[in-house]
mmCIF file with all atom_site columns, C-alpha atoms and ligand atoms in Angstrom:
data_model
loop_
_atom_site.group_PDB
_atom_site.id
_atom_site.type_symbol
_atom_site.label_atom_id
_atom_site.label_alt_id
_atom_site.label_comp_id
_atom_site.label_asym_id
_atom_site.label_entity_id
_atom_site.label_seq_id
_atom_site.pdbx_PDB_ins_code
_atom_site.Cartn_x
_atom_site.Cartn_y
_atom_site.Cartn_z
_atom_site.occupancy
_atom_site.B_iso_or_equiv
_atom_site.pdbx_formal_charge
_atom_site.auth_seq_id
_atom_site.auth_comp_id
_atom_site.auth_asym_id
_atom_site.auth_atom_id
_atom_site.pdbx_PDB_model_num
ATOM   1   C CA  . MET A 1 1   ? -16.375 -20.269 -5.060 1.00 87.00 ? 93  MET A CA  1
ATOM   2   C CA  . PRO A 1 2   ? -16.077 -20.586 -8.849 1.00 86.00 ? 94  PRO A CA  1
ATOM   3   C CA  . ASN A 1 3   ? -12.270 -20.408 -8.793 1.00 86.00 ? 95  ASN A CA  1
ATOM   4   C CA  . ASP A 1 4   ? -11.808 -22.651 -5.780 1.00 89.00 ? 96  ASP A CA  1
ATOM   5   C CA  . VAL A 1 5   ? -14.071 -25.558 -6.640 1.00 90.00 ? 97  VAL A CA  1
ATOM   6   C CA  . HIS A 1 6   ? -11.323 -28.112 -6.046 1.00 91.00 ? 98  HIS A CA  1
ATOM   7   C CA  . GLN A 1 7   ? -10.610 -26.858 -2.521 1.00 91.00 ? 99  GLN A CA  1
ATOM   8   C CA  . ASN A 1 8   ? -14.331 -26.696 -1.782 1.00 91.00 ? 100 ASN A CA  1
ATOM   9   C CA  . GLU A 1 9   ? -14.812 -30.300 -2.823 1.00 93.00 ? 101 GLU A CA  1
ATOM   10  C CA  . THR A 1 10  ? -11.694 -31.835 -1.293 1.00 94.00 ? 102 THR A CA  1
ATOM   11  C CA  . ALA A 1 11  ? -10.800 -29.952 1.910  1.00 96.00 ? 103 ALA A CA  1
ATOM   12  C CA  . SER A 1 12  ? -11.939 -31.562 5.163  1.00 97.00 ? 104 SER A CA  1
ATOM   13  C CA  . ALA A 1 13  ? -13.120 -28.144 6.317  1.00 97.00 ? 105 ALA A CA  1
ATOM   14  C CA  . LEU A 1 14  ? -13.379 -24.600 5.075  1.00 97.00 ? 106 LEU A CA  1
ATOM   15  C CA  . ILE A 1 15  ? -13.104 -21.996 7.797  1.00 97.00 ? 107 ILE A CA  1
ATOM   16  C CA  . VAL A 1 16  ? -14.169 -18.421 7.143  1.00 98.00 ? 108 VAL A CA  1
ATOM   17  C CA  . PHE A 1 17  ? -12.724 -15.651 9.291  1.00 98.00 ? 109 PHE A CA  1
ATOM   18  C CA  . PHE A 1 18  ? -15.120 -12.716 9.642  1.00 98.00 ? 110 PHE A CA  1
ATOM   19  C CA  . ALA A 1 19  ? -14.282 -9.328  11.113 1.00 96.00 ? 111 ALA A CA  1
ATOM   20  C CA  . ASP A 1 20  ? -16.755 -8.324  13.813 1.00 94.00 ? 112 ASP A CA  1
ATOM   21  C CA  . LEU A 1 21  ? -17.638 -4.672  13.317 1.00 91.00 ? 113 LEU A CA  1
ATOM   22  C CA  . GLN A 1 22  ? -18.933 -4.615  16.894 1.00 91.00 ? 114 GLN A CA  1
ATOM   23  C CA  . ALA A 1 23  ? -15.670 -5.934  18.343 1.00 91.00 ? 115 ALA A CA  1
ATOM   24  C CA  . ALA A 1 24  ? -15.312 -2.861  20.552 1.00 90.00 ? 116 ALA A CA  1
ATOM   25  C CA  . ASP A 1 25  ? -18.382 -4.060  22.463 1.00 91.00 ? 117 ASP A CA  1
ATOM   26  C CA  . ASN A 1 26  ? -16.168 -6.841  23.836 1.00 93.00 ? 118 ASN A CA  1
ATOM   27  C CA  . ALA A 1 27  ? -13.854 -4.364  25.531 1.00 92.00 ? 119 ALA A CA  1
ATOM   28  C CA  . GLN A 1 28  ? -15.692 -4.345  28.861 1.00 92.00 ? 120 GLN A CA  1
ATOM   29  C CA  . PHE A 1 29  ? -15.926 -8.126  28.921 1.00 94.00 ? 121 PHE A CA  1
ATOM   30  C CA  . ILE A 1 30  ? -12.178 -8.448  28.260 1.00 94.00 ? 122 ILE A CA  1
ATOM   31  C CA  . PHE A 1 31  ? -11.337 -5.923  30.988 1.00 93.00 ? 123 PHE A CA  1
ATOM   32  C CA  . ASP A 1 32  ? -13.695 -7.724  33.408 1.00 93.00 ? 124 ASP A CA  1
ATOM   33  C CA  . GLN A 1 33  ? -11.855 -10.967 32.731 1.00 94.00 ? 125 GLN A CA  1
ATOM   34  C CA  . THR A 1 34  ? -8.511  -9.203  33.152 1.00 93.00 ? 126 THR A CA  1
ATOM   35  C CA  . LYS A 1 35  ? -9.626  -7.745  36.498 1.00 92.00 ? 127 LYS A CA  1
ATOM   36  C CA  . ALA A 1 36  ? -10.998 -11.107 37.649 1.00 92.00 ? 128 ALA A CA  1
ATOM   37  C CA  . ALA A 1 37  ? -7.606  -12.633 36.884 1.00 94.00 ? 129 ALA A CA  1
ATOM   38  C CA  . GLY A 1 38  ? -6.007  -9.982  39.087 1.00 93.00 ? 130 GLY A CA  1
ATOM   39  C CA  . LEU A 1 39  ? -4.124  -8.472  36.171 1.00 94.00 ? 131 LEU A CA  1
ATOM   40  C CA  . LEU A 1 40  ? -5.634  -4.983  36.204 1.00 89.00 ? 132 LEU A CA  1
ATOM   41  C CA  . PRO A 1 41  ? -6.193  -2.512  39.056 1.00 86.00 ? 133 PRO A CA  1
ATOM   42  C CA  . ALA A 1 42  ? -9.794  -1.371  39.607 1.00 81.00 ? 134 ALA A CA  1
ATOM   43  C CA  . GLY A 1 43  ? -10.878 1.794   37.830 1.00 84.00 ? 135 GLY A CA  1
ATOM   44  C CA  . VAL A 1 44  ? -8.463  1.624   34.922 1.00 86.00 ? 136 VAL A CA  1
ATOM   45  C CA  . ASP A 1 45  ? -10.920 -0.137  32.646 1.00 88.00 ? 137 ASP A CA  1
ATOM   46  C CA  . GLU A 1 46  ? -13.572 2.614   32.617 1.00 87.00 ? 138 GLU A CA  1
ATOM   47  C CA  . ARG A 1 47  ? -11.155 5.036   31.001 1.00 88.00 ? 139 ARG A CA  1
ATOM   48  C CA  . TYR A 1 48  ? -9.937  2.481   28.463 1.00 89.00 ? 140 TYR A CA  1
ATOM   49  C CA  . VAL A 1 49  ? -13.371 1.183   27.463 1.00 90.00 ? 141 VAL A CA  1
ATOM   50  C CA  . THR A 1 50  ? -14.545 4.720   26.687 1.00 91.00 ? 142 THR A CA  1
ATOM   51  C CA  . MET A 1 51  ? -11.295 5.434   24.826 1.00 92.00 ? 143 MET A CA  1
ATOM   52  C CA  . ILE A 1 52  ? -11.565 2.288   22.701 1.00 92.00 ? 144 ILE A CA  1
ATOM   53  C CA  . GLN A 1 53  ? -15.181 2.951   21.779 1.00 89.00 ? 145 GLN A CA  1
ATOM   54  C CA  . THR A 1 54  ? -14.427 6.589   20.946 1.00 92.00 ? 146 THR A CA  1
ATOM   55  C CA  . ILE A 1 55  ? -11.491 5.631   18.720 1.00 93.00 ? 147 ILE A CA  1
ATOM   56  C CA  . TYR A 1 56  ? -13.630 3.211   16.717 1.00 91.00 ? 148 TYR A CA  1
ATOM   57  C CA  . GLN A 1 57  ? -16.452 5.729   16.379 1.00 90.00 ? 149 GLN A CA  1
ATOM   58  C CA  . GLN A 1 58  ? -14.056 8.347   15.019 1.00 95.00 ? 150 GLN A CA  1
ATOM   59  C CA  . MET A 1 59  ? -12.223 6.146   12.514 1.00 94.00 ? 151 MET A CA  1
ATOM   60  C CA  . SER A 1 60  ? -12.928 6.553   8.810  1.00 94.00 ? 152 SER A CA  1
ATOM   61  C CA  . ALA A 1 61  ? -14.484 3.636   6.944  1.00 89.00 ? 153 ALA A CA  1
ATOM   62  C CA  . ALA A 1 62  ? -11.118 2.952   5.238  1.00 93.00 ? 154 ALA A CA  1
ATOM   63  C CA  . ASP A 1 63  ? -9.206  2.982   8.532  1.00 94.00 ? 155 ASP A CA  1
ATOM   64  C CA  . LEU A 1 64  ? -11.823 0.719   10.128 1.00 92.00 ? 156 LEU A CA  1
ATOM   65  C CA  . ARG A 1 65  ? -11.538 -1.684  7.224  1.00 91.00 ? 157 ARG A CA  1
ATOM   66  C CA  . ASN A 1 66  ? -7.732  -1.778  7.552  1.00 94.00 ? 158 ASN A CA  1
ATOM   67  C CA  . SER A 1 67  ? -7.909  -2.245  11.299 1.00 94.00 ? 159 SER A CA  1
ATOM   68  C CA  . PHE A 1 68  ? -10.476 -5.049  11.129 1.00 94.00 ? 160 PHE A CA  1
ATOM   69  C CA  . THR A 1 69  ? -8.612  -6.778  8.306  1.00 95.00 ? 161 THR A CA  1
ATOM   70  C CA  . LEU A 1 70  ? -5.443  -6.826  10.416 1.00 96.00 ? 162 LEU A CA  1
ATOM   71  C CA  . ASP A 1 71  ? -7.312  -7.983  13.513 1.00 95.00 ? 163 ASP A CA  1
ATOM   72  C CA  . THR A 1 72  ? -8.804  -10.868 11.545 1.00 97.00 ? 164 THR A CA  1
ATOM   73  C CA  . ALA A 1 73  ? -5.882  -11.834 9.316  1.00 97.00 ? 165 ALA A CA  1
ATOM   74  C CA  . LEU A 1 74  ? -3.422  -12.214 12.189 1.00 98.00 ? 166 LEU A CA  1
ATOM   75  C CA  . PRO A 1 75  ? -5.482  -14.879 13.995 1.00 98.00 ? 167 PRO A CA  1
ATOM   76  C CA  . ALA A 1 76  ? -6.104  -16.575 10.637 1.00 98.00 ? 168 ALA A CA  1
ATOM   77  C CA  . MET A 1 77  ? -2.334  -16.819 10.108 1.00 98.00 ? 169 MET A CA  1
ATOM   78  C CA  . GLN A 1 78  ? -1.955  -18.020 13.693 1.00 98.00 ? 170 GLN A CA  1
ATOM   79  C CA  . PHE A 1 79  ? -4.563  -20.688 12.996 1.00 98.00 ? 171 PHE A CA  1
ATOM   80  C CA  . MET A 1 80  ? -2.530  -21.843 9.987  1.00 98.00 ? 172 MET A CA  1
ATOM   81  C CA  . LEU A 1 81  ? 0.580   -22.231 12.124 1.00 98.00 ? 173 LEU A CA  1
ATOM   82  C CA  . VAL A 1 82  ? -1.299  -24.064 14.889 1.00 98.00 ? 174 VAL A CA  1
ATOM   83  C CA  . ALA A 1 83  ? -2.976  -26.360 12.346 1.00 98.00 ? 175 ALA A CA  1
ATOM   84  C CA  . ARG A 1 84  ? 0.434   -27.190 10.847 1.00 97.00 ? 176 ARG A CA  1
ATOM   85  C CA  . ALA A 1 85  ? 1.796   -27.905 14.336 1.00 98.00 ? 177 ALA A CA  1
ATOM   86  C CA  . HIS A 1 86  ? -1.039  -30.414 14.748 1.00 98.00 ? 178 HIS A CA  1
ATOM   87  C CA  . GLY A 1 87  ? -0.298  -32.150 11.449 1.00 96.00 ? 179 GLY A CA  1
ATOM   88  C CA  . PHE A 1 88  ? -2.818  -30.405 9.196  1.00 97.00 ? 180 PHE A CA  1
ATOM   89  C CA  . GLU A 1 89  ? -2.267  -28.377 6.045  1.00 96.00 ? 181 GLU A CA  1
ATOM   90  C CA  . THR A 1 90  ? -4.094  -25.167 5.250  1.00 96.00 ? 182 THR A CA  1
ATOM   91  C CA  . GLY A 1 91  ? -4.576  -22.943 2.248  1.00 96.00 ? 183 GLY A CA  1
ATOM   92  C CA  . PRO A 1 92  ? -5.577  -19.290 2.515  1.00 97.00 ? 184 PRO A CA  1
ATOM   93  C CA  . MET A 1 93  ? -8.228  -18.158 0.032  1.00 97.00 ? 185 MET A CA  1
ATOM   94  C CA  . THR A 1 94  ? -10.004 -14.949 -0.778 1.00 96.00 ? 186 THR A CA  1
ATOM   95  C CA  . GLY A 1 95  ? -11.523 -16.238 -4.018 1.00 94.00 ? 187 GLY A CA  1
ATOM   96  C CA  . PHE A 1 96  ? -15.056 -16.609 -2.695 1.00 95.00 ? 188 PHE A CA  1
ATOM   97  C CA  . ASP A 1 97  ? -18.143 -14.466 -3.113 1.00 96.00 ? 189 ASP A CA  1
ATOM   98  C CA  . HIS A 1 98  ? -17.677 -11.868 -0.393 1.00 95.00 ? 190 HIS A CA  1
ATOM   99  C CA  . GLU A 1 99  ? -21.189 -10.516 -0.889 1.00 95.00 ? 191 GLU A CA  1
ATOM   100 C CA  . LYS A 1 100 ? -22.963 -13.843 -0.529 1.00 95.00 ? 192 LYS A CA  1
ATOM   101 C CA  . ILE A 1 101 ? -20.939 -15.843 1.975  1.00 96.00 ? 193 ILE A CA  1
ATOM   102 C CA  . GLY A 1 102 ? -22.332 -14.108 5.051  1.00 96.00 ? 194 GLY A CA  1
ATOM   103 C CA  . SER A 1 103 ? -25.941 -14.825 4.204  1.00 94.00 ? 195 SER A CA  1
ATOM   104 C CA  . VAL A 1 104 ? -25.102 -18.411 3.162  1.00 95.00 ? 196 VAL A CA  1
ATOM   105 C CA  . LEU A 1 105 ? -23.569 -19.002 6.603  1.00 97.00 ? 197 LEU A CA  1
ATOM   106 C CA  . GLY A 1 106 ? -26.179 -17.027 8.529  1.00 97.00 ? 198 GLY A CA  1
ATOM   107 C CA  . MET A 1 107 ? -23.776 -14.240 9.528  1.00 97.00 ? 199 MET A CA  1
ATOM   108 C CA  . ALA A 1 108 ? -25.470 -10.826 9.768  1.00 96.00 ? 200 ALA A CA  1
ATOM   109 C CA  . PRO A 1 109 ? -23.842 -8.829  6.932  1.00 93.00 ? 201 PRO A CA  1
ATOM   110 C CA  . GLU A 1 110 ? -24.189 -5.487  8.721  1.00 92.00 ? 202 GLU A CA  1
ATOM   111 C CA  . ARG A 1 111 ? -22.020 -6.843  11.538 1.00 94.00 ? 203 ARG A CA  1
ATOM   112 C CA  . TYR A 1 112 ? -19.691 -9.507  10.108 1.00 96.00 ? 204 TYR A CA  1
ATOM   113 C CA  . VAL A 1 113 ? -17.339 -8.835  7.166  1.00 96.00 ? 205 VAL A CA  1
ATOM   114 C CA  . PRO A 1 114 ? -15.666 -11.848 5.534  1.00 97.00 ? 206 PRO A CA  1
ATOM   115 C CA  . ILE A 1 115 ? -11.889 -11.435 5.339  1.00 98.00 ? 207 ILE A CA  1
ATOM   116 C CA  . ILE A 1 116 ? -10.312 -14.773 4.521  1.00 98.00 ? 208 ILE A CA  1
ATOM   117 C CA  . MET A 1 117 ? -11.151 -18.438 4.160  1.00 98.00 ? 209 MET A CA  1
ATOM   118 C CA  . LEU A 1 118 ? -8.876  -21.353 5.019  1.00 98.00 ? 210 LEU A CA  1
ATOM   119 C CA  . ALA A 1 119 ? -9.066  -24.775 3.472  1.00 97.00 ? 211 ALA A CA  1
ATOM   120 C CA  . VAL A 1 120 ? -7.991  -27.248 6.162  1.00 98.00 ? 212 VAL A CA  1
ATOM   121 C CA  . GLY A 1 121 ? -7.220  -30.929 6.039  1.00 97.00 ? 213 GLY A CA  1
ATOM   122 C CA  . LYS A 1 122 ? -4.652  -33.677 5.908  1.00 96.00 ? 214 LYS A CA  1
ATOM   123 C CA  . ALA A 1 123 ? -2.377  -33.428 2.887  1.00 93.00 ? 215 ALA A CA  1
ATOM   124 C CA  . ALA A 1 124 ? -3.461  -35.948 0.248  1.00 92.00 ? 216 ALA A CA  1
ATOM   125 C CA  . SER A 1 125 ? 0.005   -35.788 -1.275 1.00 91.00 ? 217 SER A CA  1
ATOM   126 C CA  . ALA A 1 126 ? 3.284   -33.962 -0.755 1.00 89.00 ? 218 ALA A CA  1
ATOM   127 C CA  . PRO A 1 127 ? 2.748   -30.227 -1.289 1.00 83.00 ? 219 PRO A CA  1
ATOM   128 C CA  . THR A 1 128 ? 3.972   -28.624 -4.491 1.00 88.00 ? 220 THR A CA  1
ATOM   129 C CA  . GLU A 1 129 ? 7.372   -27.045 -3.934 1.00 94.00 ? 221 GLU A CA  1
ATOM   130 C CA  . SER A 1 130 ? 7.323   -23.254 -4.017 1.00 95.00 ? 222 SER A CA  1
ATOM   131 C CA  . VAL A 1 131 ? 9.859   -20.466 -3.860 1.00 97.00 ? 223 VAL A CA  1
ATOM   132 C CA  . ARG A 1 132 ? 10.098  -17.179 -1.978 1.00 96.00 ? 224 ARG A CA  1
ATOM   133 C CA  . LEU A 1 133 ? 11.484  -13.806 -3.018 1.00 97.00 ? 225 LEU A CA  1
ATOM   134 C CA  . PRO A 1 134 ? 15.088  -13.481 -1.872 1.00 97.00 ? 226 PRO A CA  1
ATOM   135 C CA  . VAL A 1 135 ? 15.321  -11.717 1.454  1.00 96.00 ? 227 VAL A CA  1
ATOM   136 C CA  . THR A 1 136 ? 17.563  -9.047  -0.096 1.00 95.00 ? 228 THR A CA  1
ATOM   137 C CA  . LYS A 1 137 ? 14.645  -8.024  -2.338 1.00 97.00 ? 229 LYS A CA  1
ATOM   138 C CA  . ILE A 1 138 ? 12.104  -7.493  0.427  1.00 97.00 ? 230 ILE A CA  1
ATOM   139 C CA  . LEU A 1 139 ? 14.110  -6.434  3.472  1.00 96.00 ? 231 LEU A CA  1
ATOM   140 C CA  . SER A 1 140 ? 16.171  -3.339  4.079  1.00 96.00 ? 232 SER A CA  1
ATOM   141 C CA  . PHE A 1 141 ? 17.871  -2.091  7.217  1.00 95.00 ? 233 PHE A CA  1
ATOM   142 C CA  . ARG A 1 142 ? 17.596  1.651   7.962  1.00 94.00 ? 234 ARG A CA  1
HETATM 143 C C1  . FMN B 2 .   ? -4.577  -13.615 0.934  1.00 85.37 ? 19  FMN B C1  1
HETATM 144 C C2  . FMN B 2 .   ? -4.438  -14.800 0.016  1.00 85.37 ? 19  FMN B C2  1
HETATM 145 C C3  . FMN B 2 .   ? -5.542  -15.220 -0.706 1.00 85.37 ? 19  FMN B C3  1
HETATM 146 C C4  . FMN B 2 .   ? -5.434  -16.331 -1.548 1.00 85.37 ? 19  FMN B C4  1
HETATM 147 N N1  . FMN B 2 .   ? -6.546  -16.776 -2.210 1.00 85.37 ? 19  FMN B N1  1
HETATM 148 C C5  . FMN B 2 .   ? -6.470  -17.901 -2.940 1.00 85.37 ? 19  FMN B C5  1
HETATM 149 C C6  . FMN B 2 .   ? -7.623  -18.468 -3.570 1.00 85.37 ? 19  FMN B C6  1
HETATM 150 O O1  . FMN B 2 .   ? -8.730  -17.953 -3.483 1.00 85.37 ? 19  FMN B O1  1
HETATM 151 N N2  . FMN B 2 .   ? -7.468  -19.606 -4.272 1.00 85.37 ? 19  FMN B N2  1
HETATM 152 C C7  . FMN B 2 .   ? -6.255  -20.244 -4.400 1.00 85.37 ? 19  FMN B C7  1
HETATM 153 O O2  . FMN B 2 .   ? -6.194  -21.283 -5.030 1.00 85.37 ? 19  FMN B O2  1
HETATM 154 N N3  . FMN B 2 .   ? -5.154  -19.728 -3.813 1.00 85.37 ? 19  FMN B N3  1
HETATM 155 C C8  . FMN B 2 .   ? -5.228  -18.585 -3.103 1.00 85.37 ? 19  FMN B C8  1
HETATM 156 N N4  . FMN B 2 .   ? -4.098  -18.081 -2.500 1.00 85.37 ? 19  FMN B N4  1
HETATM 157 C C9  . FMN B 2 .   ? -2.798  -18.732 -2.710 1.00 85.37 ? 19  FMN B C9  1
HETATM 158 C C10 . FMN B 2 .   ? -2.588  -20.018 -1.929 1.00 85.37 ? 19  FMN B C10 1
HETATM 159 O O3  . FMN B 2 .   ? -3.405  -20.174 -0.821 1.00 85.37 ? 19  FMN B O3  1
HETATM 160 C C11 . FMN B 2 .   ? -1.144  -20.166 -1.499 1.00 85.37 ? 19  FMN B C11 1
HETATM 161 O O4  . FMN B 2 .   ? -0.751  -19.046 -0.771 1.00 85.37 ? 19  FMN B O4  1
HETATM 162 C C12 . FMN B 2 .   ? -0.244  -20.369 -2.666 1.00 85.37 ? 19  FMN B C12 1
HETATM 163 O O5  . FMN B 2 .   ? -0.569  -21.590 -3.275 1.00 85.37 ? 19  FMN B O5  1
HETATM 164 C C13 . FMN B 2 .   ? 1.254   -20.332 -2.317 1.00 85.37 ? 19  FMN B C13 1
HETATM 165 O O6  . FMN B 2 .   ? 1.519   -21.154 -1.236 1.00 85.37 ? 19  FMN B O6  1
HETATM 166 P P1  . FMN B 2 .   ? 3.004   -21.649 -0.870 1.00 85.37 ? 19  FMN B P1  1
HETATM 167 O O7  . FMN B 2 .   ? 3.971   -20.809 -1.636 1.00 85.37 ? 19  FMN B O7  1
HETATM 168 O O8  . FMN B 2 .   ? 3.099   -21.483 0.596  1.00 85.37 ? 19  FMN B O8  1
HETATM 169 O O9  . FMN B 2 .   ? 3.035   -23.081 -1.283 1.00 85.37 ? 19  FMN B O9  1
HETATM 170 C C14 . FMN B 2 .   ? -4.196  -16.975 -1.669 1.00 85.37 ? 19  FMN B C14 1
HETATM 171 C C15 . FMN B 2 .   ? -3.098  -16.550 -0.941 1.00 85.37 ? 19  FMN B C15 1
HETATM 172 C C16 . FMN B 2 .   ? -3.210  -15.476 -0.105 1.00 85.37 ? 19  FMN B C16 1
HETATM 173 C C17 . FMN B 2 .   ? -1.993  -15.057 0.680  1.00 85.37 ? 19  FMN B C17 1
#
Protein backbone atom coordinates (compact mmCIF):
# COMPACT_ATOMS: atom_id res chain seq x y z
CA MET A 1 0.00 0.00 0.00
CA PRO A 2 2.64 2.55 -1.02
CA ASN A 3 0.14 5.42 -1.18
CA ASP A 4 -1.74 4.49 1.97
CA VAL A 5 1.10 3.90 4.40
CA HIS A 6 -0.39 6.24 6.99
CA GLN A 7 -3.74 4.42 7.04
CA ASN A 8 -1.95 1.07 7.16
CA GLU A 9 0.07 2.12 10.18
CA THR A 10 -2.61 3.97 12.14
CA ALA A 11 -6.00 2.33 11.49
CA SER A 12 -7.21 -0.12 14.13
CA ALA A 13 -8.21 -2.48 11.34
CA LEU A 14 -8.09 -2.73 7.58
CA ILE A 15 -10.94 -4.72 6.09
CA VAL A 16 -10.74 -5.95 2.51
CA PHE A 17 -13.96 -6.73 0.66
CA PHE A 18 -13.48 -9.44 -1.96
CA ALA A 19 -15.98 -10.43 -4.62
CA ASP A 20 -16.64 -14.17 -4.62
CA LEU A 21 -16.70 -15.37 -8.21
CA GLN A 22 -18.49 -18.51 -7.01
CA ALA A 23 -21.26 -16.55 -5.28
CA ALA A 24 -23.91 -18.27 -7.39
CA ASP A 25 -23.03 -21.51 -5.59
CA ASN A 26 -24.68 -19.99 -2.51
CA ALA A 27 -28.04 -19.76 -4.25
CA GLN A 28 -29.30 -23.17 -3.10
CA PHE A 29 -28.18 -22.54 0.46
CA ILE A 30 -29.99 -19.18 0.52
CA PHE A 31 -33.18 -20.71 -0.90
CA ASP A 32 -32.96 -23.57 1.64
CA GLN A 33 -32.77 -21.02 4.44
CA THR A 34 -35.66 -19.08 2.92
CA LYS A 35 -37.77 -22.25 2.73
CA ALA A 36 -36.84 -23.24 6.28
CA ALA A 37 -38.03 -19.83 7.44
CA GLY A 38 -41.35 -20.49 5.71
CA LEU A 39 -40.83 -17.64 3.28
CA LEU A 40 -40.83 -19.61 0.02
CA PRO A 41 -43.21 -22.28 -1.30
CA ALA A 42 -41.63 -25.65 -2.16
CA GLY A 43 -40.50 -26.14 -5.75
CA VAL A 44 -39.88 -22.51 -6.61
CA ASP A 45 -36.20 -22.66 -5.74
CA GLU A 46 -35.23 -25.31 -8.32
CA ARG A 47 -36.24 -23.02 -11.16
CA TYR A 48 -34.49 -20.01 -9.66
CA VAL A 49 -31.23 -21.78 -8.78
CA THR A 50 -30.87 -23.01 -12.36
CA MET A 51 -31.78 -19.56 -13.69
CA ILE A 52 -29.22 -17.80 -11.48
CA GLN A 53 -26.44 -20.20 -12.41
CA THR A 54 -27.28 -19.93 -16.11
CA ILE A 55 -27.28 -16.13 -16.00
CA TYR A 56 -23.82 -16.05 -14.43
CA GLN A 57 -22.46 -18.59 -16.89
CA GLN A 58 -23.69 -16.52 -19.83
CA MET A 59 -22.45 -13.12 -18.64
CA SER A 60 -19.42 -11.56 -20.32
CA ALA A 61 -16.30 -11.00 -18.23
CA ALA A 62 -17.02 -7.24 -18.19
CA ASP A 63 -20.63 -7.72 -17.08
CA LEU A 64 -19.52 -10.19 -14.39
CA ARG A 65 -16.95 -7.70 -13.15
CA ASN A 66 -19.58 -4.94 -12.96
CA SER A 67 -22.06 -7.19 -11.22
CA PHE A 68 -19.56 -8.45 -8.64
CA THR A 69 -18.23 -4.95 -8.01
CA LEU A 70 -21.76 -3.74 -7.24
CA ASP A 71 -22.51 -6.76 -5.07
CA THR A 72 -19.36 -6.10 -3.05
CA ALA A 73 -19.34 -2.31 -2.93
CA LEU A 74 -22.88 -2.02 -1.58
CA PRO A 75 -22.17 -4.09 1.56
CA ALA A 76 -18.89 -2.20 1.98
CA MET A 77 -20.83 1.08 2.01
CA GLN A 78 -23.35 -0.49 4.38
CA PHE A 79 -20.48 -1.49 6.65
CA MET A 80 -19.27 2.12 6.68
CA LEU A 81 -22.69 3.35 7.78
CA VAL A 82 -23.02 0.66 10.46
CA ALA A 83 -19.49 1.39 11.73
CA ARG A 84 -20.35 5.10 11.98
CA ALA A 85 -23.55 4.24 13.86
CA HIS A 86 -21.38 2.36 16.37
CA GLY A 87 -18.99 5.28 16.84
CA PHE A 88 -16.23 4.28 14.43
CA GLU A 89 -14.83 6.13 11.43
CA THR A 90 -13.96 4.47 8.15
CA GLY A 91 -12.07 5.38 5.02
CA PRO A 92 -12.60 3.63 1.69
CA MET A 93 -9.42 2.80 -0.23
CA THR A 94 -8.57 1.20 -3.51
CA GLY A 95 -4.91 2.23 -3.43
CA PHE A 96 -3.53 -1.20 -2.61
CA ASP A 97 -1.84 -3.82 -4.75
CA HIS A 98 -4.81 -5.65 -6.24
CA GLU A 99 -2.58 -8.38 -7.67
CA LYS A 100 -0.83 -9.22 -4.42
CA ILE A 101 -3.39 -8.69 -1.68
CA GLY A 102 -5.20 -11.98 -2.23
CA SER A 103 -2.11 -14.11 -1.84
CA VAL A 104 -0.92 -12.04 1.15
CA LEU A 105 -4.23 -12.77 2.90
CA GLY A 106 -4.50 -16.37 1.73
CA MET A 107 -7.50 -15.73 -0.54
CA ALA A 108 -7.51 -17.94 -3.65
CA PRO A 109 -7.02 -15.45 -6.52
CA GLU A 110 -8.99 -17.52 -9.03
CA ARG A 111 -12.05 -17.22 -6.78
CA TYR A 112 -11.78 -13.97 -4.79
CA VAL A 113 -11.32 -10.56 -6.45
CA PRO A 114 -10.39 -7.62 -4.20
CA ILE A 115 -12.75 -4.68 -4.67
CA ILE A 116 -12.26 -2.23 -1.83
CA MET A 117 -10.49 -1.84 1.48
CA LEU A 118 -11.78 0.06 4.51
CA ALA A 119 -9.62 1.59 7.17
CA VAL A 120 -11.59 1.38 10.43
CA GLY A 121 -11.00 2.87 13.83
CA LYS A 122 -11.80 5.55 16.35
CA ALA A 123 -11.12 9.04 15.06
CA ALA A 124 -7.84 10.34 16.51
CA SER A 125 -8.98 13.88 15.81
CA ALA A 126 -11.93 15.70 14.27
CA PRO A 127 -12.20 14.77 10.59
CA THR A 128 -11.08 17.26 7.97
CA GLU A 129 -14.06 19.20 6.67
CA SER A 130 -14.99 18.37 3.09
CA VAL A 131 -17.46 19.61 0.52
CA ARG A 132 -19.85 17.95 -1.91
CA LEU A 133 -20.88 18.88 -5.43
CA PRO A 134 -24.08 20.92 -5.35
CA VAL A 135 -27.12 18.73 -5.85
CA THR A 136 -28.13 20.78 -8.90
CA LYS A 137 -24.93 19.63 -10.63
CA ILE A 138 -25.46 15.91 -10.15
CA LEU A 139 -29.23 15.41 -10.09
CA SER A 140 -31.80 15.95 -12.79
CA PHE A 141 -35.49 15.13 -12.87
CA ARG A 142 -36.86 13.64 -16.11
C1 LIG B 1 -13.61 4.08 -4.19
C2 LIG B 1 -12.72 4.99 -3.39
C3 LIG B 1 -11.38 4.66 -3.25
C4 LIG B 1 -10.54 5.49 -2.50
N1 LIG B 1 -9.24 5.13 -2.31
C5 LIG B 1 -8.45 5.87 -1.51
C6 LIG B 1 -7.11 5.48 -1.20
O1 LIG B 1 -6.61 4.46 -1.64
N2 LIG B 1 -6.40 6.27 -0.37
C7 LIG B 1 -6.90 7.43 0.17
O2 LIG B 1 -6.21 8.08 0.93
N3 LIG B 1 -8.17 7.81 -0.11
C8 LIG B 1 -8.94 7.08 -0.93
N4 LIG B 1 -10.23 7.48 -1.20
C9 LIG B 1 -10.73 8.76 -0.66
C10 LIG B 1 -11.08 8.74 0.81
O3 LIG B 1 -11.33 7.49 1.35
C11 LIG B 1 -12.27 9.64 1.10
O4 LIG B 1 -13.35 9.26 0.30
C12 LIG B 1 -11.94 11.07 0.88
O5 LIG B 1 -10.97 11.46 1.81
C13 LIG B 1 -13.15 12.01 0.96
O6 LIG B 1 -13.89 11.76 2.11
P1 LIG B 1 -14.96 12.80 2.69
O7 LIG B 1 -15.24 13.82 1.63
O8 LIG B 1 -16.13 11.97 3.05
O9 LIG B 1 -14.30 13.39 3.89
C14 LIG B 1 -11.07 6.67 -1.94
C15 LIG B 1 -12.40 6.99 -2.09
C16 LIG B 1 -13.23 6.17 -2.81
C17 LIG B 1 -14.68 6.55 -2.93
